[in-house]
Amino acid sequence: MTETAPDLDRLRGGAAPRNHDARTIAALTSNPGCARRGVMDAAGVDKDLVARELGFPAPFGQSQFAITRGNAFEAQVKADGCAELLTLLRERLGLDVPEVAYDDLEVVAGNEGRELRHSRTRRLIARALETGEGTLFDHPLLRLDIAGRPAYLEPDVIAFQLAGRLHVIEIKSFAVVDGQAEPEQVAAAARQSAVYVLALRRLVAELGHDPARVSHEVFLVCPENFSNRPTATPLDVRPQLAVLERQLARMTRIDDILAELPGDLSFEPGDRLAESVGAVEARYAPECMSGCELALFCREEARACGSTGALGRSVRDDLGGVDTVETALALANGSLVPSDDLAETAEHLRVAARLRAEALEGAA
């Protein structure tokens, strides 16, 4: 139990914590400067519920049909101790995969408790690393430190050992047609898989082994040509791993953020919910719309206060410490004298304003 645990429990208002998954961690690291998301995710707050209570439901989500289809495809691939998957790896990818033992870690002796499942995952992976046996693990429960707080991952992945290295297999229900899949879906799968690889590498390091024993090559399993027949494709996630590690290192520690917040702050649904959410600084950018449940609320908030973040992350970064559009316009037209640290930014804004005026005059 960490020192901040009671504060994080209070933030949830008595509700059970929501667990991280690879998607939420990948989305979180895409905007490490957002204190609002960092605090809510560290506390396990149900952001989807908060967004609905605020009147700004999340603009994205997977349909029930897609979830059902995905579950059915996964069950097919994993049936009979992953017999179809092993055949696929041998025949499709030409891997010399020996007969392997199969361990399902989703439930331990009828218990779904996270600590028990994580402990068994550690024990079995430690044994596999010591013996070199080609053991196959289904639903290993991993743990990853997020801004000073441990987050449990319940990945829908399989890790197996081949030639002394552990690999991650990601099963997705989107189709591969004529050898090609939707680039955005593949990119999202790569980011999520990188989270699993990093968590597995850190577990291997904790067990006293070389993290490189977890391969950066992930095997992506998808339906082929809209059929139920699976196909497997190797996926190199080294670029995603580099970004993930860099962003996690940059994230502000949660206890530092909590120290600046009111002692009675809570995200429990009620009349003060909007006030409580607004008390934690956000770092909105249009990119948030594809990955954060609170994006619509934060966008409205950014527009109301004239935040430069509403114009895009690249614009906000180019403007440096200029937080509002009103300040940017004042610096551009010379009605506001810049401080020393904004002198260069103000000069760039004045040049941009002059070029815009000349372009408009020429067009007229």
mmCIF file with all atom_site columns, N, CA and C in Angstrom, residues 36 57 81 90 128 130 171 175 223 245 280 351 362:
data_model
loop_
_atom_site.group_PDB
_atom_site.id
_atom_site.type_symbol
_atom_site.label_atom_id
_atom_site.label_alt_id
_atom_site.label_comp_id
_atom_site.label_asym_id
_atom_site.label_entity_id
_atom_site.label_seq_id
_atom_site.pdbx_PDB_ins_code
_atom_site.Cartn_x
_atom_site.Cartn_y
_atom_site.Cartn_z
_atom_site.occupancy
_atom_site.B_iso_or_equiv
_atom_site.pdbx_formal_charge
_atom_site.auth_seq_id
_atom_site.auth_comp_id
_atom_site.auth_asym_id
_atom_site.auth_atom_id
_atom_site.pdbx_PDB_model_num
ATOM 1  N N  . ARG A 1 36  ? -5.160  15.654  -15.253 1.00 0.00 ? 36  ARG A N  1
ATOM 2  C CA . ARG A 1 36  ? -6.519  15.141  -15.032 1.00 0.00 ? 36  ARG A CA 1
ATOM 3  C C  . ARG A 1 36  ? -6.594  13.659  -15.358 1.00 0.00 ? 36  ARG A C  1
ATOM 4  N N  . PRO A 1 57  ? -20.898 12.190  -23.054 1.00 0.00 ? 57  PRO A N  1
ATOM 5  C CA . PRO A 1 57  ? -20.506 10.781  -23.213 1.00 0.00 ? 57  PRO A CA 1
ATOM 6  C C  . PRO A 1 57  ? -19.394 10.620  -24.230 1.00 0.00 ? 57  PRO A C  1
ATOM 7  N N  . GLY A 1 81  ? -6.499  -25.985 -26.044 1.00 0.00 ? 81  GLY A N  1
ATOM 8  C CA . GLY A 1 81  ? -5.125  -25.661 -25.665 1.00 0.00 ? 81  GLY A CA 1
ATOM 9  C C  . GLY A 1 81  ? -4.358  -24.946 -26.750 1.00 0.00 ? 81  GLY A C  1
ATOM 10 N N  . ARG A 1 90  ? 3.309   -22.884 -36.864 1.00 0.00 ? 90  ARG A N  1
ATOM 11 C CA . ARG A 1 90  ? 4.205   -23.826 -37.543 1.00 0.00 ? 90  ARG A CA 1
ATOM 12 C C  . ARG A 1 90  ? 4.088   -23.720 -39.055 1.00 0.00 ? 90  ARG A C  1
ATOM 13 N N  . ALA A 1 128 ? 9.703   -21.214 -16.359 1.00 0.00 ? 128 ALA A N  1
ATOM 14 C CA . ALA A 1 128 ? 9.966   -21.366 -17.789 1.00 0.00 ? 128 ALA A CA 1
ATOM 15 C C  . ALA A 1 128 ? 11.310  -20.759 -18.174 1.00 0.00 ? 128 ALA A C  1
ATOM 16 N N  . GLU A 1 130 ? 13.916  -20.510 -16.258 1.00 0.00 ? 130 GLU A N  1
ATOM 17 C CA . GLU A 1 130 ? 14.989  -21.332 -15.704 1.00 0.00 ? 130 GLU A CA 1
ATOM 18 C C  . GLU A 1 130 ? 15.168  -22.628 -16.485 1.00 0.00 ? 130 GLU A C  1
ATOM 19 N N  . ILE A 1 171 ? -4.313  -11.176 -30.411 1.00 0.00 ? 171 ILE A N  1
ATOM 20 C CA . ILE A 1 171 ? -5.408  -11.684 -31.241 1.00 0.00 ? 171 ILE A CA 1
ATOM 21 C C  . ILE A 1 171 ? -6.414  -10.567 -31.454 1.00 0.00 ? 171 ILE A C  1
ATOM 22 N N  . ALA A 1 175 ? -10.040 -7.769  -40.053 1.00 0.00 ? 175 ALA A N  1
ATOM 23 C CA . ALA A 1 175 ? -9.635  -8.677  -41.127 1.00 0.00 ? 175 ALA A CA 1
ATOM 24 C C  . ALA A 1 175 ? -8.339  -8.234  -41.799 1.00 0.00 ? 175 ALA A C  1
ATOM 25 N N  . PRO A 1 223 ? -8.423  -12.599 -38.542 1.00 0.00 ? 223 PRO A N  1
ATOM 26 C CA . PRO A 1 223 ? -9.132  -13.372 -39.569 1.00 0.00 ? 223 PRO A CA 1
ATOM 27 C C  . PRO A 1 223 ? -8.598  -12.996 -40.955 1.00 0.00 ? 223 PRO A C  1
ATOM 28 N N  . GLU A 1 245 ? 8.341   3.888   -23.356 1.00 0.00 ? 245 GLU A N  1
ATOM 29 C CA . GLU A 1 245 ? 9.284   4.044   -22.252 1.00 0.00 ? 245 GLU A CA 1
ATOM 30 C C  . GLU A 1 245 ? 9.612   5.508   -22.013 1.00 0.00 ? 245 GLU A C  1
ATOM 31 N N  . VAL A 1 280 ? -8.815  19.754  -11.477 1.00 0.00 ? 280 VAL A N  1
ATOM 32 C CA . VAL A 1 280 ? -7.577  19.099  -11.893 1.00 0.00 ? 280 VAL A CA 1
ATOM 33 C C  . VAL A 1 280 ? -7.242  19.575  -13.303 1.00 0.00 ? 280 VAL A C  1
ATOM 34 N N  . VAL A 1 351 ? 5.409   38.292  -36.822 1.00 0.00 ? 351 VAL A N  1
ATOM 35 C CA . VAL A 1 351 ? 5.762   37.987  -38.216 1.00 0.00 ? 351 VAL A CA 1
ATOM 36 C C  . VAL A 1 351 ? 4.619   37.238  -38.901 1.00 0.00 ? 351 VAL A C  1
ATOM 37 N N  . GLY A 1 362 ? -3.260  40.801  -50.623 1.00 0.00 ? 362 GLY A N  1
ATOM 38 C CA . GLY A 1 362 ? -3.001  40.365  -51.988 1.00 0.00 ? 362 GLY A CA 1
ATOM 39 C C  . GLY A 1 362 ? -4.191  39.664  -52.605 1.00 0.00 ? 362 GLY A C  1
#
